[in-house]
mmCIF file of C-alpha atoms in Angstrom:
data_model
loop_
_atom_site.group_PDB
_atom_site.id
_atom_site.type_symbol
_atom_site.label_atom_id
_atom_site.label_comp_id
_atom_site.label_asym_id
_atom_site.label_seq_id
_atom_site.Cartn_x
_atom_site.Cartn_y
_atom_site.Cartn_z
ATOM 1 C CA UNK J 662 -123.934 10.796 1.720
ATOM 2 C CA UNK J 663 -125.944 8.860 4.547
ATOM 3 C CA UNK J 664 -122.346 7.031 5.251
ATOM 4 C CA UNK J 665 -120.849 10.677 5.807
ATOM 5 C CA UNK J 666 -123.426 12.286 7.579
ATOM 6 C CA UNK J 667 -124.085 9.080 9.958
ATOM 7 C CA UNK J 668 -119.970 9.487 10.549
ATOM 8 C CA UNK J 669 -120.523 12.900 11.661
ATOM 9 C CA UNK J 670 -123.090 12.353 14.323
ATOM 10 C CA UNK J 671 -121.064 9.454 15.687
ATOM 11 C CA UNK J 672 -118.184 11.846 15.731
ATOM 12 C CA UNK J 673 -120.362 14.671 17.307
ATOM 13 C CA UNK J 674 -121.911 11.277 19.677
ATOM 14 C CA UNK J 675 -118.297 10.577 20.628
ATOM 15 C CA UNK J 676 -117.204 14.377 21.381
ATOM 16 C CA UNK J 677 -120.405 15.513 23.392
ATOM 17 C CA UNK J 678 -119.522 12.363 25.436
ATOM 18 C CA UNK J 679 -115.760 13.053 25.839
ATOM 19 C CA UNK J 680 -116.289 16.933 26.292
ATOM 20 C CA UNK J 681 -118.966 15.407 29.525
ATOM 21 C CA UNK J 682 -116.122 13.095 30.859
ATOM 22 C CA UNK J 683 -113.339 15.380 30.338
ATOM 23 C CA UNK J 684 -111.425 13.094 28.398
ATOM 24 C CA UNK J 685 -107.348 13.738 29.376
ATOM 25 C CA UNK J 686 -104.623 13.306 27.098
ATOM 26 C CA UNK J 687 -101.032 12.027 28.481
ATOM 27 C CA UNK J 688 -98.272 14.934 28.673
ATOM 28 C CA UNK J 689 -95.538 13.086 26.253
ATOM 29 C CA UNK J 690 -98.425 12.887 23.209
ATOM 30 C CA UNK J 691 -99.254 16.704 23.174
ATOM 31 C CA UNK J 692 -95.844 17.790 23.871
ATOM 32 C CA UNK J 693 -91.928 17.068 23.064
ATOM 33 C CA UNK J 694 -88.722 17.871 25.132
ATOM 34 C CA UNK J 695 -86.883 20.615 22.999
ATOM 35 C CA UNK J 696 -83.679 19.181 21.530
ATOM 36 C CA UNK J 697 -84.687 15.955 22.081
ATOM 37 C CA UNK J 698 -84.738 14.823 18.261
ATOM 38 C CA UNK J 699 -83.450 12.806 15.569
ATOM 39 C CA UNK J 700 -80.904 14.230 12.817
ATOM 40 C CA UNK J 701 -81.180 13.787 9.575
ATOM 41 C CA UNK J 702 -78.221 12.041 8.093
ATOM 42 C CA UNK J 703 -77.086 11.574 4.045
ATOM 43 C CA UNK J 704 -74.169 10.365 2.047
ATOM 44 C CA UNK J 705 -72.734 9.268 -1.514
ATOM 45 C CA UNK J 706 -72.164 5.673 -2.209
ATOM 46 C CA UNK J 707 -72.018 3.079 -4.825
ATOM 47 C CA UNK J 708 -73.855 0.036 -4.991
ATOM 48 C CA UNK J 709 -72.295 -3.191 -6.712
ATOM 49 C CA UNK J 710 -73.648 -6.392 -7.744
ATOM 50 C CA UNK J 711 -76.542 -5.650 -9.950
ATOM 51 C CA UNK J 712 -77.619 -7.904 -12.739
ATOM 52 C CA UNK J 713 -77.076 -5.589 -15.298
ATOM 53 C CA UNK J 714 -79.282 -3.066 -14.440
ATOM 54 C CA UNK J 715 -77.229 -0.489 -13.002
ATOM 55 C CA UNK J 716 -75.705 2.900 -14.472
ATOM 56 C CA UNK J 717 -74.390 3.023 -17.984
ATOM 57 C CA UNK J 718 -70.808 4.723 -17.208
ATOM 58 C CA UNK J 719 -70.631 6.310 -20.907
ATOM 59 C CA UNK J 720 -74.162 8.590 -19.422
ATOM 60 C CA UNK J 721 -73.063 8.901 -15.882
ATOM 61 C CA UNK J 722 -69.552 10.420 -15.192
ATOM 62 C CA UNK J 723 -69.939 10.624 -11.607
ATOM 63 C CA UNK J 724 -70.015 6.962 -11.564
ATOM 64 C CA UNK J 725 -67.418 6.445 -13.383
ATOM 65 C CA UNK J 726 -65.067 8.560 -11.366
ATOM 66 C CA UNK J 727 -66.487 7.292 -8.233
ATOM 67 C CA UNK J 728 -65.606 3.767 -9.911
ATOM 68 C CA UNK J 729 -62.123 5.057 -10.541
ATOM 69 C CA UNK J 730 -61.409 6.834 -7.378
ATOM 70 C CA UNK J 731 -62.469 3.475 -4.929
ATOM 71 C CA UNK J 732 -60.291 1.235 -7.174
ATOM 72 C CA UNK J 733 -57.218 2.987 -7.023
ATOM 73 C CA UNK J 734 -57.853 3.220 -2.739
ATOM 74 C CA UNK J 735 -57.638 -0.350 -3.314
ATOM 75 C CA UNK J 736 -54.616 -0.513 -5.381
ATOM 76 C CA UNK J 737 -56.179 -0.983 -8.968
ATOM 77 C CA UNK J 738 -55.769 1.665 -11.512
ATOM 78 C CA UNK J 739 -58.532 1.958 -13.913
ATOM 79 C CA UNK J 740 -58.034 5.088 -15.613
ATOM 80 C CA UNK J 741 -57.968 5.305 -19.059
ATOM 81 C CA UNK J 742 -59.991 1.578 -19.325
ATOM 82 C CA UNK J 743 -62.633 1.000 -21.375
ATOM 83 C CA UNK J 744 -65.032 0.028 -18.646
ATOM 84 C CA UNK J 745 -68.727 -0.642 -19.121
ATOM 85 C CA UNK J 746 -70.064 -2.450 -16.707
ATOM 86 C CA UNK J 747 -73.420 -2.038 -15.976
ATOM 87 C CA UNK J 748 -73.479 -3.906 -12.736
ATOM 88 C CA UNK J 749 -72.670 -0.867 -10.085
ATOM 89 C CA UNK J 750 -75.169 2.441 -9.394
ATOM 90 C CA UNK J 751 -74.462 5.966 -7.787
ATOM 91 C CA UNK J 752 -76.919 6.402 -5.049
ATOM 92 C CA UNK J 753 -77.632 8.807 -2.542
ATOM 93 C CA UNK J 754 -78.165 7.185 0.915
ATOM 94 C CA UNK J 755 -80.075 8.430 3.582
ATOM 95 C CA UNK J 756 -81.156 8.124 7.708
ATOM 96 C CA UNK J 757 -82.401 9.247 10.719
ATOM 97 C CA UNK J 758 -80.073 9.227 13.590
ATOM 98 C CA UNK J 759 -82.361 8.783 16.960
ATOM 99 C CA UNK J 760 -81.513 10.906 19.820
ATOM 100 C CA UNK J 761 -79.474 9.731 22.206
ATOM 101 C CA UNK J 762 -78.318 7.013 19.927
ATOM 102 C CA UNK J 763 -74.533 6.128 21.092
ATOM 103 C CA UNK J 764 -71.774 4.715 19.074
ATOM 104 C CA UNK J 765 -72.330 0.892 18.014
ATOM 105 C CA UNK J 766 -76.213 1.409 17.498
ATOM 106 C CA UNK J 767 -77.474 0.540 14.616
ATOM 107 C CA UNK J 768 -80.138 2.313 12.272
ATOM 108 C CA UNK J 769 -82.132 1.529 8.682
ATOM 109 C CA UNK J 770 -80.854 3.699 5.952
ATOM 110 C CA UNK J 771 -82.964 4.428 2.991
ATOM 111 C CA UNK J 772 -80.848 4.414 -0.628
ATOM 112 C CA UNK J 773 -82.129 5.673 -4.089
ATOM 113 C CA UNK J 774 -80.345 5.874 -7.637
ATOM 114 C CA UNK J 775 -78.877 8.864 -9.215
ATOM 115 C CA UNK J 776 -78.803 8.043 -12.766
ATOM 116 C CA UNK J 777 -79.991 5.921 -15.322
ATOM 117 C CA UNK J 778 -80.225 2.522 -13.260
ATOM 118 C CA UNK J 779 -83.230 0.387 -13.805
ATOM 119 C CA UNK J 780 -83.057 -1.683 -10.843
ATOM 120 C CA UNK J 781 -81.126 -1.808 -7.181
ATOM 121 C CA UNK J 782 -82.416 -5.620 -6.730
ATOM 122 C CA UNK J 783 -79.973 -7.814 -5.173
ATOM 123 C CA UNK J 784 -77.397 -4.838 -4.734
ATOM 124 C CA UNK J 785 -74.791 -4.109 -2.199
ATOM 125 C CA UNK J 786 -73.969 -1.076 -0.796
ATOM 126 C CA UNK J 787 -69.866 -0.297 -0.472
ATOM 127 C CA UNK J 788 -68.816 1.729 2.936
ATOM 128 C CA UNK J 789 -70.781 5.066 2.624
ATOM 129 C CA UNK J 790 -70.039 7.806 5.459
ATOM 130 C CA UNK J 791 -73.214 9.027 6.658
ATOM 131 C CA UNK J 792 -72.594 13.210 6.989
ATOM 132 C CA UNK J 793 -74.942 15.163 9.261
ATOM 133 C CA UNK J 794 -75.769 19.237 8.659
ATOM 134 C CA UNK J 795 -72.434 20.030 10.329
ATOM 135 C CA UNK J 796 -70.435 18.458 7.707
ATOM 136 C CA UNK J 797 -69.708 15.800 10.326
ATOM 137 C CA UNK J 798 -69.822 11.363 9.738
ATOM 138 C CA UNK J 799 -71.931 10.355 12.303
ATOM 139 C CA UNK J 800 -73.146 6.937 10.786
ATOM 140 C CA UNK J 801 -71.321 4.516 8.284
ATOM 141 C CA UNK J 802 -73.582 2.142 6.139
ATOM 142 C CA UNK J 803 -72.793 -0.907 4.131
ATOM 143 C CA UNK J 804 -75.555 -4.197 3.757
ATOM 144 C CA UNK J 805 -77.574 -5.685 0.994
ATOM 145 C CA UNK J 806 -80.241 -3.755 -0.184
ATOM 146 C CA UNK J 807 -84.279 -4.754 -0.453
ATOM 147 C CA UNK J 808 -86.279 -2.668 -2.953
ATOM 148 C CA UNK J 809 -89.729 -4.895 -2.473
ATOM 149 C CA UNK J 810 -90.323 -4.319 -6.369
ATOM 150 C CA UNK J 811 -90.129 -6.626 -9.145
ATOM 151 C CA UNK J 812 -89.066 -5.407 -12.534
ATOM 152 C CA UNK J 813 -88.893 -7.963 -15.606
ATOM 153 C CA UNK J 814 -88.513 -6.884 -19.462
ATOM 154 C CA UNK J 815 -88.791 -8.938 -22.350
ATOM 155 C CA UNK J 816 -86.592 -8.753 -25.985
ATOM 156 C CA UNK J 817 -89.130 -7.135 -27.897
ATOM 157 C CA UNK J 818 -89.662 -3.969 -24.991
ATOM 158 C CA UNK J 819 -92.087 -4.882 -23.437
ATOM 159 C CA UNK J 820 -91.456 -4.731 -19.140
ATOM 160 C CA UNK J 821 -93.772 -4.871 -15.914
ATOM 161 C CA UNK J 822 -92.787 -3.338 -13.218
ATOM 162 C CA UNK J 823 -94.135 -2.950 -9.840
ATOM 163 C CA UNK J 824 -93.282 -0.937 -7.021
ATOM 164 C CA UNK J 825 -90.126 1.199 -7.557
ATOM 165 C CA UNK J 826 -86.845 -0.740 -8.236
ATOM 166 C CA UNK J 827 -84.389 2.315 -8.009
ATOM 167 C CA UNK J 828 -85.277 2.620 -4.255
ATOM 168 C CA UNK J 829 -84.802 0.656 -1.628
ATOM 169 C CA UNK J 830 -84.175 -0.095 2.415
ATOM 170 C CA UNK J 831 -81.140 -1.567 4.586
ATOM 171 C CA UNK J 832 -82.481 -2.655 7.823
ATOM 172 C CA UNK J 833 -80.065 -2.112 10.351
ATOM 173 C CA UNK J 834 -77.438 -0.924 7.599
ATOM 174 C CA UNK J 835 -75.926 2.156 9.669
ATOM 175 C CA UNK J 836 -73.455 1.879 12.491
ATOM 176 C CA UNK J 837 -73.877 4.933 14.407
ATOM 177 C CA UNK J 838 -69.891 6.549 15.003
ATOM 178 C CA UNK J 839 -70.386 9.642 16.769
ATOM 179 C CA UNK J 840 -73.227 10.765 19.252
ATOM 180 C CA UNK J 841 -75.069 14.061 18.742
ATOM 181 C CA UNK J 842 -73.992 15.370 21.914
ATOM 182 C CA UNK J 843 -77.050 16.439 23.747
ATOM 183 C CA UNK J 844 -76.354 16.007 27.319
ATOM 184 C CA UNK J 845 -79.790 15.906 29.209
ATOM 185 C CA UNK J 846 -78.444 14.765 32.216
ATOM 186 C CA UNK J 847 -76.198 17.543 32.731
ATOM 187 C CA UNK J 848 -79.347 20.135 32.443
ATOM 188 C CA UNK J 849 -80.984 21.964 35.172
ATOM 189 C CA UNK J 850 -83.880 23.660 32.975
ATOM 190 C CA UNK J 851 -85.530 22.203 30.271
ATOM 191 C CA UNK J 852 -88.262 23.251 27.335
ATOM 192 C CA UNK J 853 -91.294 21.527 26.290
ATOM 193 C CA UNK J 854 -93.075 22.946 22.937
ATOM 194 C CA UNK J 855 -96.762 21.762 22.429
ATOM 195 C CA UNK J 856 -97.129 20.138 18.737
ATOM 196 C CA UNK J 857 -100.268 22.407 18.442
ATOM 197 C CA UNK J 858 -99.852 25.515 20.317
ATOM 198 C CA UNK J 859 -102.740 26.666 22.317
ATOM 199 C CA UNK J 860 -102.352 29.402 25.881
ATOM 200 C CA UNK J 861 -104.944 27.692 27.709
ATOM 201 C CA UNK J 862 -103.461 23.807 26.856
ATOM 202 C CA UNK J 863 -99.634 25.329 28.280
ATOM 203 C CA UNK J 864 -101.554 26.973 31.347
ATOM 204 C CA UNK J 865 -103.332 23.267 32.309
ATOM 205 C CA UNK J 866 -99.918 21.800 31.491
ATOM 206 C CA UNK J 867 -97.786 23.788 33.953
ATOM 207 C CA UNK J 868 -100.682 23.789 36.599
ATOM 208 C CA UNK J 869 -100.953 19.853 36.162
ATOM 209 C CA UNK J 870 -96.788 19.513 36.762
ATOM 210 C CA UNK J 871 -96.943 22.351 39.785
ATOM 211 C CA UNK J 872 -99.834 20.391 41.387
ATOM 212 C CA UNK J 873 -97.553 17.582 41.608
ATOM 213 C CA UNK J 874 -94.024 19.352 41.732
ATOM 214 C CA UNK J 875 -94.560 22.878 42.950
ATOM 215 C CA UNK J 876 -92.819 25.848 41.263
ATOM 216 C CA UNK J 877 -90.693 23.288 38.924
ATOM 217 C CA UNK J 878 -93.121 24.741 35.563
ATOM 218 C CA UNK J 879 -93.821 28.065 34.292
ATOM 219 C CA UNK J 880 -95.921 28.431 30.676
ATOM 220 C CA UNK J 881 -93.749 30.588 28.711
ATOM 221 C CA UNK J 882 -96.471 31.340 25.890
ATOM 222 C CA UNK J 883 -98.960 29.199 24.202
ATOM 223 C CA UNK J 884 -96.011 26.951 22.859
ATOM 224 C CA UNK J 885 -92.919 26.520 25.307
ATOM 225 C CA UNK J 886 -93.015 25.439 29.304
ATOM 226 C CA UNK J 887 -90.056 25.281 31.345
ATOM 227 C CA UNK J 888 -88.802 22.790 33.249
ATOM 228 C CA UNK J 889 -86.400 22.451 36.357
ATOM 229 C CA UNK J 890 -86.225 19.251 37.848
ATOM 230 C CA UNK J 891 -86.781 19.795 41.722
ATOM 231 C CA UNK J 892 -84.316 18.814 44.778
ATOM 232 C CA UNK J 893 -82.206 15.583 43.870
ATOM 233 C CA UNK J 894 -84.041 14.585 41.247
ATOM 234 C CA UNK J 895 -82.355 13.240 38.082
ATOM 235 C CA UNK J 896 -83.375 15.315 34.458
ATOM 236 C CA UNK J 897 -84.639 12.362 32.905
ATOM 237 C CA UNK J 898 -86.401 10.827 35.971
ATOM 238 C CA UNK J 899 -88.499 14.072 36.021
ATOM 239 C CA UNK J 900 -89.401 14.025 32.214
ATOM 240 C CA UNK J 901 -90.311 10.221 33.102
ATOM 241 C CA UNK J 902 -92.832 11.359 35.466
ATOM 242 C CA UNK J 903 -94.018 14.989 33.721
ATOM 243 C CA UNK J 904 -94.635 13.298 30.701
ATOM 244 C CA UNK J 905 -97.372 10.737 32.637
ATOM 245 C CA UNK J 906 -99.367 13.403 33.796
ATOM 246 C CA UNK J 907 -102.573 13.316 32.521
ATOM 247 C CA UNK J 908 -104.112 16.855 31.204
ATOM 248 C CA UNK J 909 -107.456 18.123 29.218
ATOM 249 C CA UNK J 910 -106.595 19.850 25.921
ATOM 250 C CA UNK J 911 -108.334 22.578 24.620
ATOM 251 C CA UNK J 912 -108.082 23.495 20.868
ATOM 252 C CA UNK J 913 -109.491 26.402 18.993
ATOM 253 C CA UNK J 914 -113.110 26.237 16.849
ATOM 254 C CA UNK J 915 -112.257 24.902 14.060
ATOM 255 C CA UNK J 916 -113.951 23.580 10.533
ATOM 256 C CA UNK J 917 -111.511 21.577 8.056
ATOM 257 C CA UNK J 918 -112.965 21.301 4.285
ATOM 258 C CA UNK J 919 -111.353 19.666 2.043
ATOM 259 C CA UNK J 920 -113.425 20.629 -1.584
ATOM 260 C CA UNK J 921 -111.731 17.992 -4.101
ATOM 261 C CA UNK J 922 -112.781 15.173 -2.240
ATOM 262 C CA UNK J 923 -116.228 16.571 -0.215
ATOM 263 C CA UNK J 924 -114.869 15.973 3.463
ATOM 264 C CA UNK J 925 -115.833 18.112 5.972
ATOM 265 C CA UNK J 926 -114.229 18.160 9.961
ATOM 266 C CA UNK J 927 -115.636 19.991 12.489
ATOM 267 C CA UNK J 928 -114.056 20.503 16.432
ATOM 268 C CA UNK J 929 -116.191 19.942 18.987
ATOM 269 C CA UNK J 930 -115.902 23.693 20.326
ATOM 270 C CA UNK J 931 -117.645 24.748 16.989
ATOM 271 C CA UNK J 932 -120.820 26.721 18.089
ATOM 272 C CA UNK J 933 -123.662 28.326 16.017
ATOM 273 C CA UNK J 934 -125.262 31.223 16.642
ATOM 274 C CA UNK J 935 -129.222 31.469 15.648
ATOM 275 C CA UNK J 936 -129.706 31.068 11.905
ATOM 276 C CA UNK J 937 -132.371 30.176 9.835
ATOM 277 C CA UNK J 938 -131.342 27.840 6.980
ATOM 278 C CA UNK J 939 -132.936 27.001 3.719
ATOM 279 C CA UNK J 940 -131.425 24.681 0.955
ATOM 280 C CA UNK J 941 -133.297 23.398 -2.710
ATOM 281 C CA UNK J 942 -131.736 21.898 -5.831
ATOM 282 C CA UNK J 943 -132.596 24.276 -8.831
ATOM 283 C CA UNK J 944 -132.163 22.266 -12.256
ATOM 284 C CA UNK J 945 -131.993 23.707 -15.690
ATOM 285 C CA UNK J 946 -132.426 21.471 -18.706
ATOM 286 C CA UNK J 947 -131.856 22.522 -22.310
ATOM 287 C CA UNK J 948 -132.155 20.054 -24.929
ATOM 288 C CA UNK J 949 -131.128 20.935 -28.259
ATOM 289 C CA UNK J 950 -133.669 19.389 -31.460
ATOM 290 C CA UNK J 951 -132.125 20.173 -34.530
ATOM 291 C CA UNK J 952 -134.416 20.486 -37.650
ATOM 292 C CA UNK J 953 -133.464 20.512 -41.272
ATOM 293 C CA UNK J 954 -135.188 22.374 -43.730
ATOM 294 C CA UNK J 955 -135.161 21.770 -47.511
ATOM 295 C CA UNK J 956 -136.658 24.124 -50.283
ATOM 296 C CA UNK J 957 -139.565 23.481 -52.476
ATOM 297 C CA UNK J 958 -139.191 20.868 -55.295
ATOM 298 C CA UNK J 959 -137.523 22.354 -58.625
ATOM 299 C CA UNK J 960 -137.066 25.901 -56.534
ATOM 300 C CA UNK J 961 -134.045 27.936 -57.805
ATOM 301 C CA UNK J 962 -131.503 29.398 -55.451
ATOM 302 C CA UNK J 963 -132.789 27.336 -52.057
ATOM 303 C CA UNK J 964 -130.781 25.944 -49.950
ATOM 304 C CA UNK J 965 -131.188 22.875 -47.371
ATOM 305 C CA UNK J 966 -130.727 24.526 -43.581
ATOM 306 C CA UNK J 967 -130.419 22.992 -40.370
ATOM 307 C CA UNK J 968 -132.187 25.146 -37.838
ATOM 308 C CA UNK J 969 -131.730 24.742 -34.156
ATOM 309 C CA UNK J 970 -134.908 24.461 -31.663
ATOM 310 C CA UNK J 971 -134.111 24.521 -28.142
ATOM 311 C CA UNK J 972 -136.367 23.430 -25.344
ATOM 312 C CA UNK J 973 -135.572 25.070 -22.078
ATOM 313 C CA UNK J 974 -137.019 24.018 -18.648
ATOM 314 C CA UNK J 975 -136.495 24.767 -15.089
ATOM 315 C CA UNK J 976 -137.293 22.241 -12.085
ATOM 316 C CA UNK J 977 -136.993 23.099 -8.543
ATOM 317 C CA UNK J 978 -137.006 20.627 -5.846
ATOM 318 C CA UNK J 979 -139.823 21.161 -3.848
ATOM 319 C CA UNK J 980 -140.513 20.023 -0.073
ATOM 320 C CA UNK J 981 -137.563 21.539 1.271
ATOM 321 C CA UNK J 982 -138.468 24.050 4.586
ATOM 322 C CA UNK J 983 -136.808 26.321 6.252
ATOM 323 C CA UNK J 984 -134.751 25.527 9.704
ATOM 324 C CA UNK J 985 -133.736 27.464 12.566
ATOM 325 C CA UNK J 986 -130.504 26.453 13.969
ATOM 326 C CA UNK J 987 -130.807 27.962 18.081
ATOM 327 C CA UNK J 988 -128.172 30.605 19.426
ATOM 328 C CA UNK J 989 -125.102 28.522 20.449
ATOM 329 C CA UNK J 990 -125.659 25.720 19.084
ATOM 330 C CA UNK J 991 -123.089 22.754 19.240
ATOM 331 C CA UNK J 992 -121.868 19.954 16.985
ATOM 332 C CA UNK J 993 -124.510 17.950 17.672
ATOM 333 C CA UNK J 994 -126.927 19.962 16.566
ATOM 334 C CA UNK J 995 -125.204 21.363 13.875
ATOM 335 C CA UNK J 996 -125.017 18.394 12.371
ATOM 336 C CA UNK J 997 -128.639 17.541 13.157
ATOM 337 C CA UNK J 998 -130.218 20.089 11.365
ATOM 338 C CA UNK J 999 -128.176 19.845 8.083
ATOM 339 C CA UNK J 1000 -128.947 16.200 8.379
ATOM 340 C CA UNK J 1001 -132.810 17.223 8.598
ATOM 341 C CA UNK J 1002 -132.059 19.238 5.505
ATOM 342 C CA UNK J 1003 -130.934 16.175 3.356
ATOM 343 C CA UNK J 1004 -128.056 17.962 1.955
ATOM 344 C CA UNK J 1005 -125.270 16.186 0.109
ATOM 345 C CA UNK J 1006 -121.322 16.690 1.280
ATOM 346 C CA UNK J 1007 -121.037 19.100 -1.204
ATOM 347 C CA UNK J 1008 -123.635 21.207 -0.505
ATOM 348 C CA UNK J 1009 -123.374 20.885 3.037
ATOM 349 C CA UNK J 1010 -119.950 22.779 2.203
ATOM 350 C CA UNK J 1011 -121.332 25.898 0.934
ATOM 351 C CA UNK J 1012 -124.045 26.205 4.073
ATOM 352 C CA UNK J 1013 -121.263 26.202 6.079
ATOM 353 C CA UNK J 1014 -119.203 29.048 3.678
ATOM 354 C CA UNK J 1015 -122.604 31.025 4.090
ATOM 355 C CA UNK J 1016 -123.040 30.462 7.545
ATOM 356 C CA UNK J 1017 -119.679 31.541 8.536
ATOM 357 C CA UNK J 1018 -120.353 34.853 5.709
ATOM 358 C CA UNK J 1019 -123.601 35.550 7.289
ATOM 359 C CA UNK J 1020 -121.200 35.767 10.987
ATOM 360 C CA UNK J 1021 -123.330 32.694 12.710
ATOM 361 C CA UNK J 1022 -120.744 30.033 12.507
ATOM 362 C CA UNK J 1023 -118.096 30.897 15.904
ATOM 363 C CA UNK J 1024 -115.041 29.121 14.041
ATOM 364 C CA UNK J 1025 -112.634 29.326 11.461
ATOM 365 C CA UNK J 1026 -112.740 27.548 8.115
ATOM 366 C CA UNK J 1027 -109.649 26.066 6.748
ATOM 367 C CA UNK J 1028 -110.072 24.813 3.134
ATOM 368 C CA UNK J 1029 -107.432 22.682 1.825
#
């Protein structure tokens, strides 16, 4: 509890002083160029080459066909066989094409099993076409795959495993084919969205840019500014320098609680209004003392009882006064007097609750 609370005055330390300095944040880490993103890419392949621990082809007909259907592409007809092999795997493979990425590039792909392998260690992926949302192949992927898990079993059933075998990585596996088509260059008017939306963060943004590039911003709402790169200058030149600019973010009042763990996150724009605050332990102990009682010797009809006695007490923790929290109150001193109080995480929690019930506490509370 000290740990925490100590954490909490550095933190409130650390934000009085940046809030003093006006600490600035750079353009390109509150803010992203709309469009410019990566695509999410996924295909069907087989891997081959496993040491026995792939699919069992009697449980898994997909592999089987998918078996089938590459061998007779290569001239072999299989159908009919009697194949069980247990060296091959159905897996679903997938990536993240960058933007901008251009034919040749190359990208990690990401493959896991379908059915009933055990293991993808020491596999190799055959040719898999890499599909995006618009039904289109925009990467094709083929390498040796690296799960980082071992997996051993012995003959009487007994196995360790660590990590997850059936998953695994192929750095550089993709060749990108196709590019997205996203031609920033050819743009005269660009977007960007702030990751957290906020009016008066979009207003400082545009008013940072127009100090520097008159009339080329305009906040559009609390999310989206636009963009148009002034006189001969390039798209991308312009982002280059926009995205340098250095601006002051303002965010909302704000208290984060997370219950299940006792972790509490406060913004430093968090003010309290004047409230007087009181906190005790109240402890109730019952202890339960059976006794047995037993009739008189040679008695007729008695019968040997246990009857309960219960002891109740109730202890309340004494030395705890009463504090007065001043009208707008920050962090800081937020944290300051429920540190005077000596109250645990947990408890700190529900002050808070009641604070913001009683209408003292100028935030919102987000519990997770």
């Amino acid at each position: 509890m000290q740990k925490l609370l100590a954490s909490l005055l550095t933190a409130a330390a650390v934000a009085g002083f940046a809030s003093g300095a006006e600490a600035q944040s750079r353009i390109k880490d509150i803010a992203a160029v709309e469009g410019v993103r990566s695509n999410q890419l996924v295909g069907y392949g087989l891997v081959v080459g496993l040491n026995g621990t792939g699919d069992s082809l009697r449980n898994c007909p997909f592999t089987r066909q998918s078996l089938e259907g590459m061998t007779e592409r290569l001239g072999v007809n299989i159908r009919g066989a009697n194949a069980n092999s247990k060296n091959m795997a159905a897996i679903m493979v997938t990536a993240e094409l960058p933007p901008f990425a251009t034919p040749g590039a190359r990208i990690d792909v990401n493959v896991a099993s379908m059915c009933d392998a055990k293991s993808l260690l020491g596999g190799t992926l055959l040719v898999t076409s890499l599909q995006g949302a618009d039904g289109q192949v925009y990467a094709v992927a083929q390498g040796s795959i690296q799960t980082g898990a071992v997996s051993a079993s012995g003959g009487s059933g007994s196995s360790v495993t660590r990590g997850v075998p059936t998953a695994g990585r192929i750095a550089s596996g993709a060749t990108v084919e196709r590019e997205t088509g996203f031609h920033l260059a050819n743009m005269n008017e660009v977007r960007l969205t702030l990751r957290n939306p906020d009016f008066t963060t979009a207003q400082r943004d545009a008013a940072a840019i127009n100090q520097v590039y008159p009339n080329t911003a305009l906040a559009e709402n609390g999310t989206v500014i636009a963009l148009r790169a002034p006189g001969q200058m390039g798209m991308a030149g312009f982002i280059s320098q926009v995205e340098n600019l250095p601006v002051t973010v303002d965010s909302p009042a704000r208290v984060i609680i997370d219950e299940v763990n006792g972790v509490i996150v406060m913004g430093d724009a968090v003010r309290v209004s004047t409230v007087a605050i009181a906190q005790g332990n109240l402890t109730v102990s019952i202890q339960e003392t059976p006794l047995v009682s037993q009739p008189e010797p040679f008695s007729r009809g008695g019968e040997t009882v246990v009857v309960p006695q219960s002891d109740v007490s109730v202890e309340e923790e004494l030395g705890r006064q009463m504090r007065i929290v001043g009208g707008g109150a920050s962090l800081s001193d937020l944290v300051n007097g429920l540190n005077a109080l000596g109250v645990s995480p947990r408890d700190m929690i529900s002050i808070l609750q009641a604070i913001k019930a009683a209408g003292a506490l100028q935030a919102d509370i987000e519990v997770m």
